[in-house]
Amino acid sequence: RKIVYGLSWFDNYYNNMIMYGSFIDDNNNIKTGFYNETSTHTRGIEAEINVKPVKYINFGSTYTWMQTFNVDGNPLARRPEHQVSAYINIIPIEKLKINIGLIYNGESVATIYETAGLNDDYFLLNANISYKINDNIEVYLKGTNLTNTEYEEIYGYGTKGIEIFLGLKAKI
């Protein structure tokens, strides 16, 4: 039985960060594209825990609280204040692995200079099953966004719904 946990504080200042989104150009017009954010500041806390109660099961969670600011004190676009993930890994037999993960992404500012407002918060459920045929070959079935959540990471740009992948990994 094993429990691993961690807690970190970060407080970073960046100069000349390259960003993508809306910005005000030299002629006071709103433009969209790459731009240079002259000074930014991020700070927050990251916490994690991983528990392995028995040989064939482990589960855990991570949490991030983050604040971001540009030189004008506005929050940086697409940086949620709260992010949480949780997972469980099960190995019912030696060659079979099952992973289920849940992700929460809190609301975030869509862009700094547009009236788009906020990107809504969302949950994603993902899963993966893999079977190791031998030391060199593994087959897997992977599903992402299994609840078919409609969400946007970038305002106005939708993301994919449910995706299912069947694959083969081979070591050469």
Short mmCIF file of C-alpha atoms in Angstrom, two decimals:
data_model
loop_
_atom_site.label_atom_id
_atom_site.label_comp_id
_atom_site.label_asym_id
_atom_site.label_seq_id
_atom_site.Cartn_x
_atom_site.Cartn_y
_atom_site.Cartn_z
CA ARG A 1 0.00 0.00 0.00
CA LYS A 2 1.34 3.34 -0.96
CA ILE A 3 0.19 6.96 -0.95
CA VAL A 4 2.08 9.65 -2.82
CA TYR A 5 1.06 13.28 -2.54
CA GLY A 6 2.46 16.62 -3.51
CA LEU A 7 1.76 20.30 -3.10
CA SER A 8 3.48 23.03 -5.11
CA TRP A 9 3.26 26.81 -5.21
CA PHE A 10 4.27 28.70 -8.34
CA ASP A 11 4.74 32.40 -8.95
CA ASN A 12 6.14 33.20 -12.40
CA TYR A 13 6.82 36.39 -14.31
CA TYR A 14 7.29 36.24 -18.08
CA ASN A 15 8.55 38.84 -20.53
CA ASN A 16 7.62 38.84 -24.22
CA MET A 17 5.20 35.90 -24.09
CA ILE A 18 3.89 35.01 -27.56
CA MET A 19 0.10 34.72 -27.47
CA TYR A 20 -2.68 34.08 -29.98
CA GLY A 21 -6.00 35.88 -29.84
CA SER A 22 -7.41 39.37 -30.05
CA PHE A 23 -5.23 42.38 -29.40
CA ILE A 24 -5.21 46.14 -29.92
CA ASP A 25 -2.73 47.22 -32.60
CA ASP A 26 -0.73 50.48 -32.77
CA ASN A 27 -3.68 52.23 -34.48
CA ASN A 28 -6.06 51.23 -31.64
CA ASN A 29 -7.84 48.62 -33.82
CA ILE A 30 -8.84 45.20 -32.52
CA LYS A 31 -7.00 42.47 -34.46
CA THR A 32 -6.77 38.69 -34.15
CA GLY A 33 -3.53 36.74 -34.57
CA PHE A 34 -0.20 36.25 -32.86
CA TYR A 35 0.98 39.04 -30.61
CA ASN A 36 3.59 39.70 -27.99
CA GLU A 37 2.35 40.13 -24.41
CA THR A 38 5.13 42.29 -22.95
CA SER A 39 4.74 41.19 -19.35
CA THR A 40 2.66 38.42 -17.74
CA HIS A 41 2.33 36.96 -14.28
CA THR A 42 1.03 33.53 -13.24
CA ARG A 43 0.66 32.19 -9.74
CA GLY A 44 -1.10 29.32 -8.10
CA ILE A 45 -1.09 26.01 -6.30
CA GLU A 46 -0.93 22.47 -7.65
CA ALA A 47 -1.89 19.49 -5.51
CA GLU A 48 -1.82 15.80 -6.33
CA ILE A 49 -2.44 12.46 -4.70
CA ASN A 50 -1.96 8.90 -5.91
CA VAL A 51 -3.16 5.92 -3.87
CA LYS A 52 -2.25 2.30 -4.55
CA PRO A 53 -4.26 0.24 -2.02
CA VAL A 54 -3.47 -3.08 -3.73
CA LYS A 55 -1.10 -4.27 -6.43
CA TYR A 56 -3.63 -4.13 -9.27
CA ILE A 57 -5.40 -0.80 -8.53
CA ASN A 58 -4.25 2.77 -8.22
CA PHE A 59 -6.26 5.96 -8.28
CA GLY A 60 -5.62 9.61 -7.78
CA SER A 61 -6.44 13.19 -8.45
CA THR A 62 -4.80 16.50 -9.28
CA TYR A 63 -5.99 20.05 -8.66
CA THR A 64 -4.64 23.34 -9.96
CA TRP A 65 -5.68 26.81 -8.83
CA MET A 66 -4.12 29.47 -11.03
CA GLN A 67 -4.36 33.21 -11.48
CA THR A 68 -2.91 34.91 -14.56
CA PHE A 69 -2.46 38.57 -15.45
CA ASN A 70 -1.11 40.65 -18.29
CA VAL A 71 0.63 44.00 -17.84
CA ASP A 72 -2.77 45.74 -17.61
CA GLY A 73 -3.97 43.36 -14.87
CA ASN A 74 -6.37 41.49 -17.17
CA PRO A 75 -6.51 37.70 -16.94
CA LEU A 76 -4.80 35.77 -19.74
CA ALA A 77 -7.12 34.12 -22.24
CA ARG A 78 -7.95 30.41 -22.00
CA ARG A 79 -6.27 29.88 -18.61
CA PRO A 80 -8.91 28.48 -16.22
CA GLU A 81 -8.61 29.35 -12.56
CA HIS A 82 -9.58 25.79 -11.53
CA GLN A 83 -8.63 22.46 -13.10
CA VAL A 84 -9.23 19.03 -11.59
CA SER A 85 -8.54 15.51 -12.84
CA ALA A 86 -9.25 12.13 -11.30
CA TYR A 87 -8.38 8.67 -12.54
CA ILE A 88 -8.38 4.99 -11.71
CA ASN A 89 -6.07 2.36 -13.19
CA ILE A 90 -7.00 -1.31 -12.88
CA ILE A 91 -4.93 -4.31 -13.90
CA PRO A 92 -7.34 -7.26 -13.49
CA ILE A 93 -4.86 -9.67 -15.09
CA GLU A 94 -1.18 -9.16 -15.80
CA LYS A 95 -1.50 -8.18 -19.47
CA LEU A 96 -4.76 -6.21 -19.30
CA LYS A 97 -4.87 -2.55 -18.22
CA ILE A 98 -7.97 -0.38 -17.79
CA ASN A 99 -7.82 3.37 -17.22
CA ILE A 100 -10.76 5.71 -16.59
CA GLY A 101 -10.20 9.44 -16.24
CA LEU A 102 -12.38 12.44 -15.50
CA ILE A 103 -11.24 16.00 -16.24
CA TYR A 104 -12.84 19.24 -15.05
CA ASN A 105 -11.75 22.45 -16.74
CA GLY A 106 -13.11 25.60 -15.09
CA GLU A 107 -14.41 28.60 -16.96
CA SER A 108 -11.83 30.89 -18.51
CA VAL A 109 -11.70 34.28 -20.17
CA ALA A 110 -12.31 33.75 -23.88
CA THR A 111 -10.18 36.66 -25.10
CA ILE A 112 -8.95 39.82 -23.50
CA TYR A 113 -10.21 42.48 -25.92
CA GLU A 114 -13.40 41.00 -27.40
CA THR A 115 -16.83 40.89 -25.85
CA ALA A 116 -16.89 37.08 -26.08
CA GLY A 117 -16.85 36.79 -22.29
CA LEU A 118 -16.10 33.38 -20.81
CA ASN A 119 -15.44 29.90 -22.07
CA ASP A 120 -17.80 27.71 -20.04
CA ASP A 121 -16.49 25.07 -17.68
CA TYR A 122 -16.77 21.42 -18.72
CA PHE A 123 -16.18 17.81 -17.71
CA LEU A 124 -14.61 15.14 -19.92
CA LEU A 125 -14.73 11.38 -19.38
CA ASN A 126 -12.03 9.32 -21.08
CA ALA A 127 -11.15 5.62 -20.94
CA ASN A 128 -8.50 3.28 -22.28
CA ILE A 129 -8.22 -0.51 -22.32
CA SER A 130 -5.02 -2.19 -23.48
CA TYR A 131 -3.87 -5.77 -23.76
CA LYS A 132 -0.19 -6.69 -24.08
CA ILE A 133 0.04 -9.63 -26.48
CA ASN A 134 3.79 -10.01 -25.90
CA ASP A 135 6.78 -7.82 -25.01
CA ASN A 136 6.59 -6.07 -28.39
CA ILE A 137 2.89 -5.86 -29.30
CA GLU A 138 -0.02 -4.24 -27.52
CA VAL A 139 -3.58 -3.62 -28.75
CA TYR A 140 -5.77 -0.87 -27.30
CA LEU A 141 -9.23 0.60 -27.37
CA LYS A 142 -9.42 4.25 -26.37
CA GLY A 143 -12.42 6.52 -25.94
CA THR A 144 -12.35 10.28 -25.41
CA ASN A 145 -15.20 12.61 -24.45
CA LEU A 146 -17.39 9.59 -23.75
CA THR A 147 -20.28 11.74 -22.48
CA ASN A 148 -20.28 13.70 -25.77
CA THR A 149 -19.81 17.00 -23.93
CA GLU A 150 -20.11 20.11 -26.09
CA TYR A 151 -17.38 22.54 -25.07
CA GLU A 152 -15.00 25.13 -26.45
CA GLU A 153 -11.34 25.58 -25.55
CA ILE A 154 -11.23 28.59 -27.88
CA TYR A 155 -14.36 30.74 -28.05
CA GLY A 156 -16.37 30.00 -31.20
CA TYR A 157 -14.42 26.84 -32.08
CA GLY A 158 -16.20 23.66 -31.08
CA THR A 159 -14.40 20.47 -30.21
CA LYS A 160 -14.98 16.87 -31.20
CA GLY A 161 -17.64 14.74 -29.60
CA ILE A 162 -17.12 11.10 -28.71
CA GLU A 163 -14.05 9.57 -30.31
CA ILE A 164 -13.21 5.86 -30.30
CA PHE A 165 -9.79 4.58 -31.37
CA LEU A 166 -8.68 1.00 -31.92
CA GLY A 167 -4.95 0.64 -32.27
CA LEU A 168 -1.85 -1.47 -32.20
CA LYS A 169 1.47 -0.49 -30.63
CA ALA A 170 4.56 -2.35 -31.78
CA LYS A 171 8.14 -2.04 -30.59
CA ILE A 172 10.72 -2.55 -33.31
#
